[in-house]
mmCIF file of C-alpha atoms in Angstrom:
data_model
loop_
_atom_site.group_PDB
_atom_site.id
_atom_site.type_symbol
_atom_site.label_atom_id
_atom_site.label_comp_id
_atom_site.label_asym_id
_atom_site.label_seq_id
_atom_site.Cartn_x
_atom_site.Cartn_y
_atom_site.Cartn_z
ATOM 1 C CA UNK A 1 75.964 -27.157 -11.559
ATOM 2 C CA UNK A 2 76.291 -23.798 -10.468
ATOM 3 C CA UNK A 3 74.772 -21.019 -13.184
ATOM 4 C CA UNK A 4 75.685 -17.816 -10.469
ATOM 5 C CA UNK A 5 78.731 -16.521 -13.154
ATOM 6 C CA UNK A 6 76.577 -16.855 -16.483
ATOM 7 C CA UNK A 7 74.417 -14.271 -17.131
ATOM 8 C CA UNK A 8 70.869 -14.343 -19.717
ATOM 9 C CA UNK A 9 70.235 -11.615 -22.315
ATOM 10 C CA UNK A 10 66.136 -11.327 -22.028
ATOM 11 C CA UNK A 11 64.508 -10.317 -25.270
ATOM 12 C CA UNK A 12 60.661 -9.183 -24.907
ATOM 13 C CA UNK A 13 58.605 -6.128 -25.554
ATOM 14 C CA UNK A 14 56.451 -6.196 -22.466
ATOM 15 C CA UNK A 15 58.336 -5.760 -19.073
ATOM 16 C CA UNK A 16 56.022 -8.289 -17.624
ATOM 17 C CA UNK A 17 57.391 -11.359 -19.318
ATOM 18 C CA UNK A 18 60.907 -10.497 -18.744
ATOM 19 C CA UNK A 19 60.035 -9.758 -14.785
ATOM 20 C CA UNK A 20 58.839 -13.442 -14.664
ATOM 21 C CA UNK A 21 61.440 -14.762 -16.444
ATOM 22 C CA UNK A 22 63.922 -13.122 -13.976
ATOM 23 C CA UNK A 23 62.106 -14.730 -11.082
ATOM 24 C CA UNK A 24 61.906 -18.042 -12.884
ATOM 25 C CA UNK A 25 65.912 -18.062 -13.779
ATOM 26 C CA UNK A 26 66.955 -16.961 -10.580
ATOM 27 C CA UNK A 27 65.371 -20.319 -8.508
ATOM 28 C CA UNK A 28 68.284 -22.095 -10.852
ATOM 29 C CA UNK A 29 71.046 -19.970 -9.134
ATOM 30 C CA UNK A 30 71.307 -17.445 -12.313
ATOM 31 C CA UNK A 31 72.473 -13.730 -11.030
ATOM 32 C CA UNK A 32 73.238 -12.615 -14.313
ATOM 33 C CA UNK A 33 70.508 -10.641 -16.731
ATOM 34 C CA UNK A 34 70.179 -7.651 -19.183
ATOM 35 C CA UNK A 35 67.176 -6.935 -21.106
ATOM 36 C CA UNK A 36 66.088 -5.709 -24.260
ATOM 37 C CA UNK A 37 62.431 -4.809 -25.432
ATOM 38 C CA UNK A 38 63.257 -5.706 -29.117
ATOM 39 C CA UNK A 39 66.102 -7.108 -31.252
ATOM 40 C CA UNK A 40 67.907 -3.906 -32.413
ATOM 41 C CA UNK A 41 68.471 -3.126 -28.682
ATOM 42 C CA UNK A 42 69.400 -6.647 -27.850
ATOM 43 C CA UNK A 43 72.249 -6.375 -30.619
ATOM 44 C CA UNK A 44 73.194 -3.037 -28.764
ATOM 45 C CA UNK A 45 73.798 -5.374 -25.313
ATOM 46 C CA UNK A 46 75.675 -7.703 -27.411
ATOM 47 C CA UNK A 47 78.190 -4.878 -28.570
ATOM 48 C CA UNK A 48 79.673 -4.463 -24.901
ATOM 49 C CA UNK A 49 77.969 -7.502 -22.738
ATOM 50 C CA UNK A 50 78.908 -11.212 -23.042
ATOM 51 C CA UNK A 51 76.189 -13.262 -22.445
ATOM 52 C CA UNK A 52 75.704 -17.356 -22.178
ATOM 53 C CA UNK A 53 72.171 -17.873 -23.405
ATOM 54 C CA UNK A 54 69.304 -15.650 -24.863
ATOM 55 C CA UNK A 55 65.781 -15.876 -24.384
ATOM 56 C CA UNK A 56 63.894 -14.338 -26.581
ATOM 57 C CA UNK A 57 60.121 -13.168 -28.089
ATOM 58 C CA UNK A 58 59.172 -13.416 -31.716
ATOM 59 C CA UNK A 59 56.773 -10.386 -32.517
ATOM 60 C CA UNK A 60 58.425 -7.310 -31.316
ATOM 61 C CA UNK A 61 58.480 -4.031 -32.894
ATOM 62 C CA UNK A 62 61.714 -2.482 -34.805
ATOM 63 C CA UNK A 63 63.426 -5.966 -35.051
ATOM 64 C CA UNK A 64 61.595 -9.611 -34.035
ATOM 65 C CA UNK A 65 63.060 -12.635 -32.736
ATOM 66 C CA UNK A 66 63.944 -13.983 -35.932
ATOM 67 C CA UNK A 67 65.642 -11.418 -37.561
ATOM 68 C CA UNK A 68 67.494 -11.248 -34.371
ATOM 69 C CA UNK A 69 68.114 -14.707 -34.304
ATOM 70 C CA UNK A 70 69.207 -14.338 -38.534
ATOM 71 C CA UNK A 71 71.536 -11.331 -37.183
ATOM 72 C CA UNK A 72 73.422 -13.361 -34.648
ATOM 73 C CA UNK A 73 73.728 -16.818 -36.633
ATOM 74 C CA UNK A 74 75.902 -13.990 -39.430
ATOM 75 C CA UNK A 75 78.355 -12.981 -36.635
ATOM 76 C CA UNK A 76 81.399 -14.934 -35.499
ATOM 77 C CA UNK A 77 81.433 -13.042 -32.036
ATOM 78 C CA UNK A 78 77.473 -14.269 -31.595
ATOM 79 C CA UNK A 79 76.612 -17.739 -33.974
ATOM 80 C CA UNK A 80 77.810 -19.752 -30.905
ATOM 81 C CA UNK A 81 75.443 -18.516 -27.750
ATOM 82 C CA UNK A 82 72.492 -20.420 -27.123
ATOM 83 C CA UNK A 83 69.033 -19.334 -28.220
ATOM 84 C CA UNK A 84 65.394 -19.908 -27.105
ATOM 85 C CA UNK A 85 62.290 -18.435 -28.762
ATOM 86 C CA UNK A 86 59.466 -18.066 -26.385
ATOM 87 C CA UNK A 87 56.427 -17.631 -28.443
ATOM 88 C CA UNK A 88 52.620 -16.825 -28.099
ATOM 89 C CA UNK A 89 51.977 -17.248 -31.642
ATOM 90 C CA UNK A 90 51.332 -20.080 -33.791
ATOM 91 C CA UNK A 91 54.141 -20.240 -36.185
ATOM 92 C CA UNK A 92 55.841 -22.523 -38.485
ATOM 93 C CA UNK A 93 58.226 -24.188 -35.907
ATOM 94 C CA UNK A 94 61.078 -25.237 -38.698
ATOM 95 C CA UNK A 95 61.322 -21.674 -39.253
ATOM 96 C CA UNK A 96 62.801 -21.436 -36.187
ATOM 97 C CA UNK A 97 64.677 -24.175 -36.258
ATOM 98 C CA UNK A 98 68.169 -22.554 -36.070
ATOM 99 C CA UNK A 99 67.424 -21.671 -32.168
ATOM 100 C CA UNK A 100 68.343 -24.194 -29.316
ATOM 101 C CA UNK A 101 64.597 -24.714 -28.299
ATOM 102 C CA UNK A 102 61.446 -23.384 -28.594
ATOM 103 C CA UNK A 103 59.143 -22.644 -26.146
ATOM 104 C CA UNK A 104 55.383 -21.702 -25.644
ATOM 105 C CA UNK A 105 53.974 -18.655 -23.641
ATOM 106 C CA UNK A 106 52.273 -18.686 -21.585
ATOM 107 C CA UNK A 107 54.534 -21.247 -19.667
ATOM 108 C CA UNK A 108 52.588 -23.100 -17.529
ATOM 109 C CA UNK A 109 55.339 -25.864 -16.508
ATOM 110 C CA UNK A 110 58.052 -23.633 -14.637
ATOM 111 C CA UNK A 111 59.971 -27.090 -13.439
ATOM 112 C CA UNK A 112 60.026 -28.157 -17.906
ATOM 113 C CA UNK A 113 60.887 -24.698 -18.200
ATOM 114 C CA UNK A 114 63.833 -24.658 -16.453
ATOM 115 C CA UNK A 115 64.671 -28.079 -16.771
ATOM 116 C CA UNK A 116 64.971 -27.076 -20.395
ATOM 117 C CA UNK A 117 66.965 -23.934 -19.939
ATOM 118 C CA UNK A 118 69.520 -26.058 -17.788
ATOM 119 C CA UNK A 119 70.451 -28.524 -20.072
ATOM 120 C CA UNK A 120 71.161 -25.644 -22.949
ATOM 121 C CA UNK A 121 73.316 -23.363 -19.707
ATOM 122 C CA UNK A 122 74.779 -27.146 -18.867
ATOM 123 C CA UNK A 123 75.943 -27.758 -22.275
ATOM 124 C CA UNK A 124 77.002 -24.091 -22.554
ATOM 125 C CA UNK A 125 78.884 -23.869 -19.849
ATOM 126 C CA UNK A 126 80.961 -27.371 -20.816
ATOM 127 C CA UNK A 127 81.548 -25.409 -24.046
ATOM 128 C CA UNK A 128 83.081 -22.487 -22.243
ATOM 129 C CA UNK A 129 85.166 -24.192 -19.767
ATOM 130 C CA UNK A 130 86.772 -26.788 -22.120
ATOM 131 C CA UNK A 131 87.296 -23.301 -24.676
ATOM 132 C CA UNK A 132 89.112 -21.951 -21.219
ATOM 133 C CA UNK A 133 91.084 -24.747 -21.123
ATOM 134 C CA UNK A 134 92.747 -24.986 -24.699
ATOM 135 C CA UNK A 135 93.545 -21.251 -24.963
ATOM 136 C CA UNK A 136 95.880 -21.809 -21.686
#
């Protein structure tokens, strides 16, 4: 399936992790990114960017990942894009359990990384094309 036309909203506070995750995303064909260092800038993207999946930390200053998460889930425009946490923390997992999956940093299995991230842009992109196709 090709992911060139979708594009990933990256939500971290350190440049680092969302450098990787570029490199990781793009071996699956994805051209597509912005990136936000916390949640209240990542709604800011949202206001004039559509985007097809977000990946996104859970501690961040100003707004975390959940509160983000809580944020998007309350807005028409938003409830429907995918969402991955991408944690370093120990947490309650069915607190997150609104978001599509959740994953642990550091991740040390690119190929499970990606194979996960596929199946949520695979189902996505099903989502959008049979939406395309009832609104002709």
């Amino acid at each position: 399936m090709d992911f060139s036309e979708l594009k990933v909203l990256l939500v971290d506070d350190e440049l680092g992790i969302r450098t990787t995750l570029k490199w990781i995303l793009k071996d699956l064909g994805i051209k597509g990114f912005s990136e936000a260092e916390n949640g209240l800038a990542a709604l800011e993207i949202l206001k004039s960017e559509a985007v097809n999946l977000i990946i996104s930390d859970l501690v961040m200053n100003k707004m975390n990942g959940l509160e983000l998460l809580n944020e998007l889930k309350k807005s028409e425009d938003w409830k429907d894009i995918p969402f991955i946490f991408l944690i370093g923390t120990t947490i309650d997992r069915e607190a997150l359990s609104d978001a599509n999956d959740i994953i642990s940093k550091p991740i040390d299995d690119v190929e499970d990384f990606q194979a996960r991230v596929k199946k949520i842009l695979e189902k996505r992109k099903k989502t959008i094309t049979k939406q395309k196709g009832e609104g002709e």
